[in-house]
Each structure stands twice: as C-alpha cells, then as structure tokens.
JSON list of C-alpha atoms in Angstrom, two decimals:
[
{"chain": "A", "resi": 27, "resn": "UNK", "atom": "CA", "xyz": [116.86, 80.58, 162.31]},
{"chain": "A", "resi": 28, "resn": "UNK", "atom": "CA", "xyz": [118.51, 78.12, 160.02]},
{"chain": "A", "resi": 29, "resn": "UNK", "atom": "CA", "xyz": [119.31, 78.91, 156.36]},
{"chain": "A", "resi": 30, "resn": "UNK", "atom": "CA", "xyz": [116.69, 76.37, 155.25]},
{"chain": "A", "resi": 31, "resn": "UNK", "atom": "CA", "xyz": [114.02, 78.09, 157.35]},
{"chain": "A", "resi": 32, "resn": "UNK", "atom": "CA", "xyz": [114.96, 81.45, 155.83]},
{"chain": "A", "resi": 33, "resn": "UNK", "atom": "CA", "xyz": [114.66, 80.02, 152.31]},
{"chain": "A", "resi": 34, "resn": "UNK", "atom": "CA", "xyz": [111.33, 78.45, 153.16]},
{"chain": "A", "resi": 35, "resn": "UNK", "atom": "CA", "xyz": [109.95, 81.79, 154.28]},
{"chain": "A", "resi": 36, "resn": "UNK", "atom": "CA", "xyz": [111.29, 83.74, 151.27]},
{"chain": "A", "resi": 37, "resn": "UNK", "atom": "CA", "xyz": [108.36, 83.00, 148.90]},
{"chain": "A", "resi": 38, "resn": "UNK", "atom": "CA", "xyz": [105.90, 84.02, 151.57]},
{"chain": "A", "resi": 39, "resn": "UNK", "atom": "CA", "xyz": [107.78, 87.27, 152.07]},
{"chain": "A", "resi": 40, "resn": "UNK", "atom": "CA", "xyz": [107.78, 87.91, 148.33]},
{"chain": "A", "resi": 41, "resn": "UNK", "atom": "CA", "xyz": [104.11, 87.08, 148.20]},
{"chain": "A", "resi": 42, "resn": "UNK", "atom": "CA", "xyz": [103.47, 89.50, 151.05]},
{"chain": "A", "resi": 43, "resn": "UNK", "atom": "CA", "xyz": [105.44, 92.13, 149.09]},
{"chain": "A", "resi": 44, "resn": "UNK", "atom": "CA", "xyz": [103.22, 91.64, 146.06]},
{"chain": "A", "resi": 45, "resn": "UNK", "atom": "CA", "xyz": [100.11, 91.82, 148.21]},
{"chain": "A", "resi": 46, "resn": "UNK", "atom": "CA", "xyz": [101.41, 94.96, 149.91]},
{"chain": "A", "resi": 47, "resn": "UNK", "atom": "CA", "xyz": [102.27, 96.57, 146.56]},
{"chain": "A", "resi": 48, "resn": "UNK", "atom": "CA", "xyz": [98.80, 95.80, 145.28]},
{"chain": "A", "resi": 49, "resn": "UNK", "atom": "CA", "xyz": [97.22, 97.18, 148.46]},
{"chain": "A", "resi": 50, "resn": "UNK", "atom": "CA", "xyz": [99.34, 100.33, 148.46]},
{"chain": "A", "resi": 51, "resn": "UNK", "atom": "CA", "xyz": [99.39, 101.13, 144.74]},
{"chain": "A", "resi": 52, "resn": "UNK", "atom": "CA", "xyz": [96.68, 99.04, 143.15]},
{"chain": "A", "resi": 53, "resn": "UNK", "atom": "CA", "xyz": [97.47, 96.38, 140.51]},
{"chain": "A", "resi": 54, "resn": "UNK", "atom": "CA", "xyz": [101.18, 96.43, 139.81]},
{"chain": "A", "resi": 55, "resn": "UNK", "atom": "CA", "xyz": [102.64, 96.60, 136.30]},
{"chain": "A", "resi": 56, "resn": "UNK", "atom": "CA", "xyz": [104.22, 94.30, 133.76]},
{"chain": "A", "resi": 57, "resn": "UNK", "atom": "CA", "xyz": [107.80, 94.88, 134.91]},
{"chain": "A", "resi": 58, "resn": "UNK", "atom": "CA", "xyz": [107.02, 93.99, 138.54]},
{"chain": "A", "resi": 59, "resn": "UNK", "atom": "CA", "xyz": [105.37, 90.70, 137.60]},
{"chain": "A", "resi": 60, "resn": "UNK", "atom": "CA", "xyz": [108.11, 89.96, 135.09]},
{"chain": "A", "resi": 61, "resn": "UNK", "atom": "CA", "xyz": [110.63, 90.21, 137.95]},
{"chain": "A", "resi": 62, "resn": "UNK", "atom": "CA", "xyz": [108.49, 88.01, 140.18]},
{"chain": "A", "resi": 63, "resn": "UNK", "atom": "CA", "xyz": [108.14, 85.42, 137.42]},
{"chain": "A", "resi": 64, "resn": "UNK", "atom": "CA", "xyz": [111.91, 85.20, 137.08]},
{"chain": "A", "resi": 65, "resn": "UNK", "atom": "CA", "xyz": [112.10, 84.57, 140.83]},
{"chain": "A", "resi": 66, "resn": "UNK", "atom": "CA", "xyz": [109.39, 81.92, 140.63]},
{"chain": "A", "resi": 67, "resn": "UNK", "atom": "CA", "xyz": [107.03, 83.80, 142.94]},
{"chain": "A", "resi": 68, "resn": "UNK", "atom": "CA", "xyz": [104.44, 85.25, 140.53]},
{"chain": "A", "resi": 69, "resn": "UNK", "atom": "CA", "xyz": [100.98, 83.65, 140.54]},
{"chain": "A", "resi": 70, "resn": "UNK", "atom": "CA", "xyz": [100.72, 80.94, 137.89]},
{"chain": "A", "resi": 71, "resn": "UNK", "atom": "CA", "xyz": [98.31, 81.57, 135.03]},
{"chain": "A", "resi": 72, "resn": "UNK", "atom": "CA", "xyz": [95.31, 79.30, 134.99]},
{"chain": "A", "resi": 73, "resn": "UNK", "atom": "CA", "xyz": [93.62, 78.32, 131.69]},
{"chain": "A", "resi": 74, "resn": "UNK", "atom": "CA", "xyz": [90.07, 79.62, 131.22]},
{"chain": "A", "resi": 75, "resn": "UNK", "atom": "CA", "xyz": [87.56, 77.96, 128.93]},
{"chain": "A", "resi": 76, "resn": "UNK", "atom": "CA", "xyz": [85.67, 80.43, 126.72]},
{"chain": "A", "resi": 77, "resn": "UNK", "atom": "CA", "xyz": [82.03, 80.14, 125.88]},
{"chain": "A", "resi": 78, "resn": "UNK", "atom": "CA", "xyz": [81.06, 79.89, 122.18]},
{"chain": "A", "resi": 79, "resn": "UNK", "atom": "CA", "xyz": [79.96, 83.53, 122.24]},
{"chain": "A", "resi": 80, "resn": "UNK", "atom": "CA", "xyz": [83.24, 84.67, 123.80]},
{"chain": "A", "resi": 81, "resn": "UNK", "atom": "CA", "xyz": [85.28, 82.56, 121.36]},
{"chain": "A", "resi": 82, "resn": "UNK", "atom": "CA", "xyz": [83.40, 84.02, 118.38]},
{"chain": "A", "resi": 83, "resn": "UNK", "atom": "CA", "xyz": [83.91, 87.57, 119.64]},
{"chain": "A", "resi": 84, "resn": "UNK", "atom": "CA", "xyz": [87.62, 86.96, 120.16]},
{"chain": "A", "resi": 85, "resn": "UNK", "atom": "CA", "xyz": [87.99, 85.48, 116.66]},
{"chain": "A", "resi": 86, "resn": "UNK", "atom": "CA", "xyz": [86.42, 88.61, 115.14]},
{"chain": "A", "resi": 87, "resn": "UNK", "atom": "CA", "xyz": [88.71, 90.87, 117.13]},
{"chain": "A", "resi": 88, "resn": "UNK", "atom": "CA", "xyz": [91.79, 88.91, 116.08]},
{"chain": "A", "resi": 89, "resn": "UNK", "atom": "CA", "xyz": [90.87, 88.76, 112.39]},
{"chain": "A", "resi": 90, "resn": "UNK", "atom": "CA", "xyz": [91.62, 92.42, 111.70]},
{"chain": "A", "resi": 91, "resn": "UNK", "atom": "CA", "xyz": [89.77, 92.19, 108.37]},
{"chain": "A", "resi": 92, "resn": "UNK", "atom": "CA", "xyz": [87.99, 94.98, 106.51]},
{"chain": "A", "resi": 93, "resn": "UNK", "atom": "CA", "xyz": [89.00, 98.61, 106.18]},
{"chain": "A", "resi": 94, "resn": "UNK", "atom": "CA", "xyz": [88.77, 99.46, 109.91]},
{"chain": "A", "resi": 95, "resn": "UNK", "atom": "CA", "xyz": [91.35, 99.13, 112.64]},
{"chain": "A", "resi": 96, "resn": "UNK", "atom": "CA", "xyz": [93.31, 95.96, 113.21]},
{"chain": "A", "resi": 97, "resn": "UNK", "atom": "CA", "xyz": [92.86, 94.12, 116.49]},
{"chain": "A", "resi": 98, "resn": "UNK", "atom": "CA", "xyz": [96.26, 95.32, 117.73]},
{"chain": "A", "resi": 99, "resn": "UNK", "atom": "CA", "xyz": [95.36, 98.96, 117.16]},
{"chain": "A", "resi": 100, "resn": "UNK", "atom": "CA", "xyz": [92.33, 99.49, 119.37]},
{"chain": "A", "resi": 101, "resn": "UNK", "atom": "CA", "xyz": [93.67, 102.89, 120.39]},
{"chain": "A", "resi": 102, "resn": "UNK", "atom": "CA", "xyz": [93.40, 103.98, 116.76]},
{"chain": "A", "resi": 103, "resn": "UNK", "atom": "CA", "xyz": [96.56, 106.06, 116.83]},
{"chain": "A", "resi": 104, "resn": "UNK", "atom": "CA", "xyz": [98.01, 105.26, 113.37]},
{"chain": "A", "resi": 105, "resn": "UNK", "atom": "CA", "xyz": [97.62, 102.49, 110.85]},
{"chain": "A", "resi": 106, "resn": "UNK", "atom": "CA", "xyz": [98.21, 102.42, 107.10]},
{"chain": "A", "resi": 107, "resn": "UNK", "atom": "CA", "xyz": [96.76, 99.95, 104.62]},
{"chain": "A", "resi": 108, "resn": "UNK", "atom": "CA", "xyz": [97.65, 99.60, 100.97]},
{"chain": "A", "resi": 109, "resn": "UNK", "atom": "CA", "xyz": [95.04, 99.46, 98.22]},
{"chain": "A", "resi": 110, "resn": "UNK", "atom": "CA", "xyz": [97.38, 99.83, 95.24]},
{"chain": "A", "resi": 111, "resn": "UNK", "atom": "CA", "xyz": [96.68, 96.43, 93.67]},
{"chain": "A", "resi": 112, "resn": "UNK", "atom": "CA", "xyz": [92.96, 97.15, 93.78]},
{"chain": "A", "resi": 113, "resn": "UNK", "atom": "CA", "xyz": [93.48, 100.63, 92.31]},
{"chain": "A", "resi": 114, "resn": "UNK", "atom": "CA", "xyz": [95.61, 99.36, 89.42]},
{"chain": "A", "resi": 115, "resn": "UNK", "atom": "CA", "xyz": [93.02, 96.73, 88.53]},
{"chain": "A", "resi": 116, "resn": "UNK", "atom": "CA", "xyz": [90.22, 99.29, 88.78]},
{"chain": "A", "resi": 117, "resn": "UNK", "atom": "CA", "xyz": [92.00, 101.79, 86.52]},
{"chain": "A", "resi": 118, "resn": "UNK", "atom": "CA", "xyz": [92.51, 99.04, 83.94]},
{"chain": "A", "resi": 119, "resn": "UNK", "atom": "CA", "xyz": [88.79, 98.19, 84.07]},
{"chain": "A", "resi": 120, "resn": "UNK", "atom": "CA", "xyz": [87.85, 101.83, 83.57]},
{"chain": "A", "resi": 121, "resn": "UNK", "atom": "CA", "xyz": [90.22, 102.83, 80.76]},
{"chain": "A", "resi": 122, "resn": "UNK", "atom": "CA", "xyz": [90.84, 99.78, 78.56]},
{"chain": "A", "resi": 123, "resn": "UNK", "atom": "CA", "xyz": [88.49, 99.86, 75.60]},
{"chain": "A", "resi": 124, "resn": "UNK", "atom": "CA", "xyz": [87.84, 103.61, 75.79]},
{"chain": "A", "resi": 125, "resn": "UNK", "atom": "CA", "xyz": [87.31, 104.95, 72.25]},
{"chain": "A", "resi": 126, "resn": "UNK", "atom": "CA", "xyz": [87.78, 108.43, 70.79]},
{"chain": "A", "resi": 127, "resn": "UNK", "atom": "CA", "xyz": [86.52, 109.46, 67.36]},
{"chain": "A", "resi": 128, "resn": "UNK", "atom": "CA", "xyz": [89.20, 110.83, 65.06]},
{"chain": "A", "resi": 129, "resn": "UNK", "atom": "CA", "xyz": [88.59, 113.06, 62.05]},
{"chain": "A", "resi": 130, "resn": "UNK", "atom": "CA", "xyz": [88.92, 111.33, 58.70]},
{"chain": "A", "resi": 131, "resn": "UNK", "atom": "CA", "xyz": [86.96, 108.26, 59.76]},
{"chain": "A", "resi": 132, "resn": "UNK", "atom": "CA", "xyz": [89.35, 107.07, 62.47]},
{"chain": "A", "resi": 133, "resn": "UNK", "atom": "CA", "xyz": [88.75, 105.54, 65.89]},
{"chain": "A", "resi": 134, "resn": "UNK", "atom": "CA", "xyz": [91.38, 105.49, 68.62]},
{"chain": "A", "resi": 135, "resn": "UNK", "atom": "CA", "xyz": [91.16, 102.82, 71.34]},
{"chain": "A", "resi": 136, "resn": "UNK", "atom": "CA", "xyz": [92.99, 102.53, 74.65]},
{"chain": "A", "resi": 137, "resn": "UNK", "atom": "CA", "xyz": [94.53, 99.05, 74.48]},
{"chain": "A", "resi": 138, "resn": "UNK", "atom": "CA", "xyz": [96.36, 98.68, 77.79]},
{"chain": "A", "resi": 139, "resn": "UNK", "atom": "CA", "xyz": [97.82, 100.29, 80.89]},
{"chain": "A", "resi": 140, "resn": "UNK", "atom": "CA", "xyz": [101.45, 100.22, 79.86]},
{"chain": "A", "resi": 141, "resn": "UNK", "atom": "CA", "xyz": [102.93, 101.43, 83.15]},
{"chain": "A", "resi": 142, "resn": "UNK", "atom": "CA", "xyz": [101.42, 102.08, 86.57]},
{"chain": "A", "resi": 143, "resn": "UNK", "atom": "CA", "xyz": [103.48, 103.64, 89.36]},
{"chain": "A", "resi": 144, "resn": "UNK", "atom": "CA", "xyz": [102.49, 105.06, 92.72]},
{"chain": "A", "resi": 145, "resn": "UNK", "atom": "CA", "xyz": [100.18, 103.91, 95.47]},
{"chain": "A", "resi": 146, "resn": "UNK", "atom": "CA", "xyz": [96.71, 104.12, 97.01]},
{"chain": "A", "resi": 147, "resn": "UNK", "atom": "CA", "xyz": [96.41, 103.98, 100.78]},
{"chain": "A", "resi": 148, "resn": "UNK", "atom": "CA", "xyz": [93.98, 104.34, 103.65]},
{"chain": "A", "resi": 149, "resn": "UNK", "atom": "CA", "xyz": [95.48, 105.73, 106.84]},
{"chain": "A", "resi": 150, "resn": "UNK", "atom": "CA", "xyz": [93.63, 105.39, 110.14]},
{"chain": "A", "resi": 151, "resn": "UNK", "atom": "CA", "xyz": [94.42, 108.40, 112.34]},
{"chain": "A", "resi": 152, "resn": "UNK", "atom": "CA", "xyz": [92.85, 108.43, 115.80]},
{"chain": "A", "resi": 153, "resn": "UNK", "atom": "CA", "xyz": [90.24, 106.01, 114.56]},
{"chain": "A", "resi": 154, "resn": "UNK", "atom": "CA", "xyz": [89.31, 108.10, 111.50]},
{"chain": "A", "resi": 155, "resn": "UNK", "atom": "CA", "xyz": [90.06, 106.92, 107.92]},
{"chain": "A", "resi": 156, "resn": "UNK", "atom": "CA", "xyz": [92.05, 109.18, 105.59]},
{"chain": "A", "resi": 157, "resn": "UNK", "atom": "CA", "xyz": [92.35, 107.97, 102.00]},
{"chain": "A", "resi": 158, "resn": "UNK", "atom": "CA", "xyz": [94.61, 109.10, 99.22]},
{"chain": "A", "resi": 159, "resn": "UNK", "atom": "CA", "xyz": [96.40, 108.11, 96.02]},
{"chain": "A", "resi": 160, "resn": "UNK", "atom": "CA", "xyz": [99.12, 109.35, 93.72]},
{"chain": "A", "resi": 161, "resn": "UNK", "atom": "CA", "xyz": [99.71, 107.64, 90.38]},
{"chain": "A", "resi": 162, "resn": "UNK", "atom": "CA", "xyz": [101.96, 107.97, 87.36]},
{"chain": "A", "resi": 163, "resn": "UNK", "atom": "CA", "xyz": [100.22, 106.13, 84.52]},
{"chain": "A", "resi": 164, "resn": "UNK", "atom": "CA", "xyz": [100.98, 105.48, 80.86]},
{"chain": "A", "resi": 165, "resn": "UNK", "atom": "CA", "xyz": [98.26, 104.22, 78.52]},
{"chain": "A", "resi": 166, "resn": "UNK", "atom": "CA", "xyz": [98.88, 102.60, 75.14]},
{"chain": "A", "resi": 167, "resn": "UNK", "atom": "CA", "xyz": [96.47, 103.37, 72.29]},
{"chain": "A", "resi": 168, "resn": "UNK", "atom": "CA", "xyz": [95.91, 102.42, 68.66]},
{"chain": "A", "resi": 169, "resn": "UNK", "atom": "CA", "xyz": [94.01, 104.21, 65.92]},
{"chain": "A", "resi": 170, "resn": "UNK", "atom": "CA", "xyz": [92.55, 102.69, 62.75]},
{"chain": "A", "resi": 171, "resn": "UNK", "atom": "CA", "xyz": [90.87, 104.44, 59.84]},
{"chain": "A", "resi": 172, "resn": "UNK", "atom": "CA", "xyz": [87.95, 103.37, 57.67]},
{"chain": "A", "resi": 173, "resn": "UNK", "atom": "CA", "xyz": [89.12, 102.40, 54.23]},
{"chain": "A", "resi": 174, "resn": "UNK", "atom": "CA", "xyz": [92.60, 101.31, 55.31]},
{"chain": "A", "resi": 175, "resn": "UNK", "atom": "CA", "xyz": [93.80, 98.13, 53.67]},
{"chain": "A", "resi": 176, "resn": "UNK", "atom": "CA", "xyz": [94.04, 95.07, 55.91]},
{"chain": "A", "resi": 177, "resn": "UNK", "atom": "CA", "xyz": [97.83, 95.13, 55.78]},
{"chain": "A", "resi": 178, "resn": "UNK", "atom": "CA", "xyz": [98.03, 98.75, 56.94]},
{"chain": "A", "resi": 179, "resn": "UNK", "atom": "CA", "xyz": [99.18, 98.93, 60.53]},
{"chain": "A", "resi": 180, "resn": "UNK", "atom": "CA", "xyz": [97.26, 101.17, 62.95]},
{"chain": "A", "resi": 181, "resn": "UNK", "atom": "CA", "xyz": [98.69, 104.42, 64.23]},
{"chain": "A", "resi": 182, "resn": "UNK", "atom": "CA", "xyz": [100.03, 103.74, 67.71]},
{"chain": "A", "resi": 183, "resn": "UNK", "atom": "CA", "xyz": [101.11, 105.82, 70.66]},
{"chain": "A", "resi": 184, "resn": "UNK", "atom": "CA", "xyz": [100.83, 106.56, 74.37]},
{"chain": "A", "resi": 185, "resn": "UNK", "atom": "CA", "xyz": [99.09, 108.91, 76.76]},
{"chain": "A", "resi": 186, "resn": "UNK", "atom": "CA", "xyz": [101.14, 109.68, 79.86]},
{"chain": "A", "resi": 187, "resn": "UNK", "atom": "CA", "xyz": [99.51, 110.98, 83.07]},
{"chain": "A", "resi": 188, "resn": "UNK", "atom": "CA", "xyz": [102.43, 112.05, 85.32]},
{"chain": "A", "resi": 189, "resn": "UNK", "atom": "CA", "xyz": [100.27, 112.85, 88.34]},
{"chain": "A", "resi": 190, "resn": "UNK", "atom": "CA", "xyz": [96.81, 111.54, 89.10]},
{"chain": "A", "resi": 191, "resn": "UNK", "atom": "CA", "xyz": [95.88, 112.25, 92.70]},
{"chain": "A", "resi": 192, "resn": "UNK", "atom": "CA", "xyz": [93.06, 113.52, 94.89]},
{"chain": "A", "resi": 193, "resn": "UNK", "atom": "CA", "xyz": [94.44, 117.05, 94.50]},
{"chain": "A", "resi": 194, "resn": "UNK", "atom": "CA", "xyz": [94.61, 116.98, 90.70]},
{"chain": "A", "resi": 195, "resn": "UNK", "atom": "CA", "xyz": [91.10, 115.49, 90.52]},
{"chain": "A", "resi": 196, "resn": "UNK", "atom": "CA", "xyz": [89.62, 118.12, 92.86]},
{"chain": "A", "resi": 197, "resn": "UNK", "atom": "CA", "xyz": [91.44, 120.94, 91.05]},
{"chain": "A", "resi": 198, "resn": "UNK", "atom": "CA", "xyz": [90.53, 119.54, 87.60]},
{"chain": "A", "resi": 199, "resn": "UNK", "atom": "CA", "xyz": [94.21, 119.37, 86.70]},
{"chain": "A", "resi": 200, "resn": "UNK", "atom": "CA", "xyz": [94.68, 115.77, 85.54]},
{"chain": "A", "resi": 201, "resn": "UNK", "atom": "CA", "xyz": [97.20, 116.72, 82.87]},
{"chain": "A", "resi": 202, "resn": "UNK", "atom": "CA", "xyz": [98.64, 114.32, 80.32]},
{"chain": "A", "resi": 203, "resn": "UNK", "atom": "CA", "xyz": [100.77, 114.21, 77.20]},
{"chain": "A", "resi": 204, "resn": "UNK", "atom": "CA", "xyz": [100.06, 112.30, 73.99]},
{"chain": "A", "resi": 205, "resn": "UNK", "atom": "CA", "xyz": [102.78, 110.75, 71.88]},
{"chain": "A", "resi": 206, "resn": "UNK", "atom": "CA", "xyz": [102.64, 109.11, 68.46]},
{"chain": "A", "resi": 207, "resn": "UNK", "atom": "CA", "xyz": [105.14, 106.29, 68.06]},
{"chain": "A", "resi": 208, "resn": "UNK", "atom": "CA", "xyz": [107.03, 105.26, 64.92]},
{"chain": "A", "resi": 209, "resn": "UNK", "atom": "CA", "xyz": [105.87, 108.18, 62.80]},
{"chain": "A", "resi": 210, "resn": "UNK", "atom": "CA", "xyz": [105.75, 107.76, 59.03]},
{"chain": "A", "resi": 211, "resn": "UNK", "atom": "CA", "xyz": [105.77, 110.55, 56.48]},
{"chain": "A", "resi": 212, "resn": "UNK", "atom": "CA", "xyz": [103.01, 109.05, 54.32]},
{"chain": "A", "resi": 213, "resn": "UNK", "atom": "CA", "xyz": [100.65, 108.83, 57.32]},
{"chain": "A", "resi": 214, "resn": "UNK", "atom": "CA", "xyz": [101.38, 112.23, 58.82]},
{"chain": "A", "resi": 215, "resn": "UNK", "atom": "CA", "xyz": [97.83, 113.54, 58.39]},
{"chain": "A", "resi": 216, "resn": "UNK", "atom": "CA", "xyz": [96.30, 110.50, 60.12]},
{"chain": "A", "resi": 217, "resn": "UNK", "atom": "CA", "xyz": [98.89, 110.62, 62.91]},
{"chain": "A", "resi": 218, "resn": "UNK", "atom": "CA", "xyz": [98.17, 114.31, 63.51]},
{"chain": "A", "resi": 219, "resn": "UNK", "atom": "CA", "xyz": [94.44, 113.66, 63.52]},
{"chain": "A", "resi": 220, "resn": "UNK", "atom": "CA", "xyz": [94.83, 110.90, 66.12]},
{"chain": "A", "resi": 221, "resn": "UNK", "atom": "CA", "xyz": [97.07, 113.12, 68.24]},
{"chain": "A", "resi": 222, "resn": "UNK", "atom": "CA", "xyz": [94.62, 116.04, 68.17]},
{"chain": "A", "resi": 223, "resn": "UNK", "atom": "CA", "xyz": [91.63, 113.84, 69.00]},
{"chain": "A", "resi": 224, "resn": "UNK", "atom": "CA", "xyz": [93.30, 112.17, 71.96]},
{"chain": "A", "resi": 225, "resn": "UNK", "atom": "CA", "xyz": [94.80, 115.40, 73.25]},
{"chain": "A", "resi": 226, "resn": "UNK", "atom": "CA", "xyz": [91.35, 116.90, 73.66]},
{"chain": "A", "resi": 227, "resn": "UNK", "atom": "CA", "xyz": [89.16, 113.81, 73.92]},
{"chain": "A", "resi": 228, "resn": "UNK", "atom": "CA", "xyz": [90.74, 112.17, 76.96]},
{"chain": "A", "resi": 229, "resn": "UNK", "atom": "CA", "xyz": [90.76, 115.10, 79.38]},
{"chain": "A", "resi": 230, "resn": "UNK", "atom": "CA", "xyz": [87.24, 114.77, 80.81]},
{"chain": "A", "resi": 231, "resn": "UNK", "atom": "CA", "xyz": [87.38, 111.00, 80.65]},
{"chain": "A", "resi": 232, "resn": "UNK", "atom": "CA", "xyz": [90.60, 110.78, 82.66]},
{"chain": "A", "resi": 233, "resn": "UNK", "atom": "CA", "xyz": [89.35, 113.17, 85.31]},
{"chain": "A", "resi": 234, "resn": "UNK", "atom": "CA", "xyz": [86.15, 111.12, 85.67]},
{"chain": "A", "resi": 235, "resn": "UNK", "atom": "CA", "xyz": [88.18, 107.91, 85.82]},
{"chain": "A", "resi": 236, "resn": "UNK", "atom": "CA", "xyz": [90.30, 109.05, 88.75]},
{"chain": "A", "resi": 237, "resn": "UNK", "atom": "CA", "xyz": [87.31, 110.72, 90.41]},
{"chain": "A", "resi": 238, "resn": "UNK", "atom": "CA", "xyz": [85.68, 107.28, 90.39]},
{"chain": "A", "resi": 239, "resn": "UNK", "atom": "CA", "xyz": [88.81, 105.76, 91.96]},
{"chain": "A", "resi": 240, "resn": "UNK", "atom": "CA", "xyz": [88.73, 108.50, 94.61]},
{"chain": "A", "resi": 241, "resn": "UNK", "atom": "CA", "xyz": [85.06, 107.86, 95.42]},
{"chain": "A", "resi": 242, "resn": "UNK", "atom": "CA", "xyz": [85.46, 104.09, 95.59]},
{"chain": "A", "resi": 243, "resn": "UNK", "atom": "CA", "xyz": [88.63, 104.31, 97.68]},
{"chain": "A", "resi": 244, "resn": "UNK", "atom": "CA", "xyz": [86.71, 106.48, 100.16]},
{"chain": "A", "resi": 245, "resn": "UNK", "atom": "CA", "xyz": [84.03, 103.77, 100.32]},
{"chain": "A", "resi": 246, "resn": "UNK", "atom": "CA", "xyz": [86.72, 101.17, 101.01]},
{"chain": "A", "resi": 247, "resn": "UNK", "atom": "CA", "xyz": [88.14, 103.40, 103.74]},
{"chain": "A", "resi": 248, "resn": "UNK", "atom": "CA", "xyz": [84.73, 103.47, 105.38]},
{"chain": "A", "resi": 249, "resn": "UNK", "atom": "CA", "xyz": [84.46, 99.69, 105.33]},
{"chain": "A", "resi": 250, "resn": "UNK", "atom": "CA", "xyz": [82.60, 99.01, 102.08]},
{"chain": "A", "resi": 251, "resn": "UNK", "atom": "CA", "xyz": [85.23, 96.42, 101.05]}
]
C-alpha cells in the first residue's frame, strides 16, 4: 500500500475508533473529542434553528436574574450574591428622620447615616438560599430645644452601632454608643438630656430597624426581588 493510500484511510480508521469507543463505552468525553478535533476527524457541528418557544426558554435560562441560581449554576452547589447597596439604602430610609423626645422641651432627630460598613449577602447552598448581614453603622443626630434663639446651634452627636447582624437581632443585643460632639459648658444640661434620651430611646427602634432588614433580605433570598 502506498503512503497516499495509508493517509486516505487514516480518517476512516479514526472514525471507526470513535464509533468503537462509543459502542464499547457509550458517548465519549470532552477530552476525546478535543483530541479528535485537533486531528480534524471529529464530527463537525451543525447549526440548529430554535423555535420561538425554545429561544425564549434559553433566554430565560441565560439571564440569571432574580435571587435564585444563575444559569451556570444549575447544580446549585454554591453561589453568593451581594445585597449591600440595597441594605444601605434601606437602612437610610428607615432611620433618617427618626425623632426622640428629650426632657426640657427638646427633640432629637437622626439626620443621616454617617458611615456604613459591612455587607449583606444571599448564599445559595445546594439550591437553598441562606441570607445574612453584618453592619457597622454610625448615625448623625441633632437636637433642638423649644425656646432656643434662632442663632443657637443645635446639640449634635452620633450613635454608633458596632455590630448589627442576624445574631444580634435575634438575641436582642443591638448595642450602640451615643456621643455628644463639641460640648459646651453653658449647654451641659441640654447635652446630657439629649444623651440620656437617645441612649434609651433608640434601643427598640434600632432592633426593629435591623429586624426589618433581616425580614426583607429573606424575602429577596426567596425571589421577592
């Protein structure tokens, strides 16, 4: 047999090998076909036109939207999604504008979320959602008193929550510290009144705030958003 005849028969032999492997072992794997492709003997892929229904189904699988599994993670082994931006915005909605009555005719108001650290996540483990969060938050507040002149500046300060998490919410241990900034001797009684009111008046409110975040994050984990 000439060399040309041997070369002409080579693809057929390789094709017979693939057929034999399939017959003996069932459909062969990626590595086998990768080798055959490099040799130019693997079957060529043929384009297939999808129906509208099939195309729509494929588009939904590829989108990976919602709180469930992404299209690449059908096995549901492990996937983590961040919800921190949502959580920060939600905390701001819940706390800004909160008022606390202060003895002596004062009213303290939460003005802003000064700092927000930490994260909120939903982890998919074996197809089941597990949600959680852990925040370090500082709120800024101001307190004004009835009868103060217009040029009198409000008493200002912060409330720092070093750990707001599912555990501290469930254990009712959302602890925080209150600080009065730029203290002045002639306003000591008002500053102390604001401190005392906020120290006791924010406890239940903060626990309820983060309990709401916990509940809504669970809903997001289950596909509500």
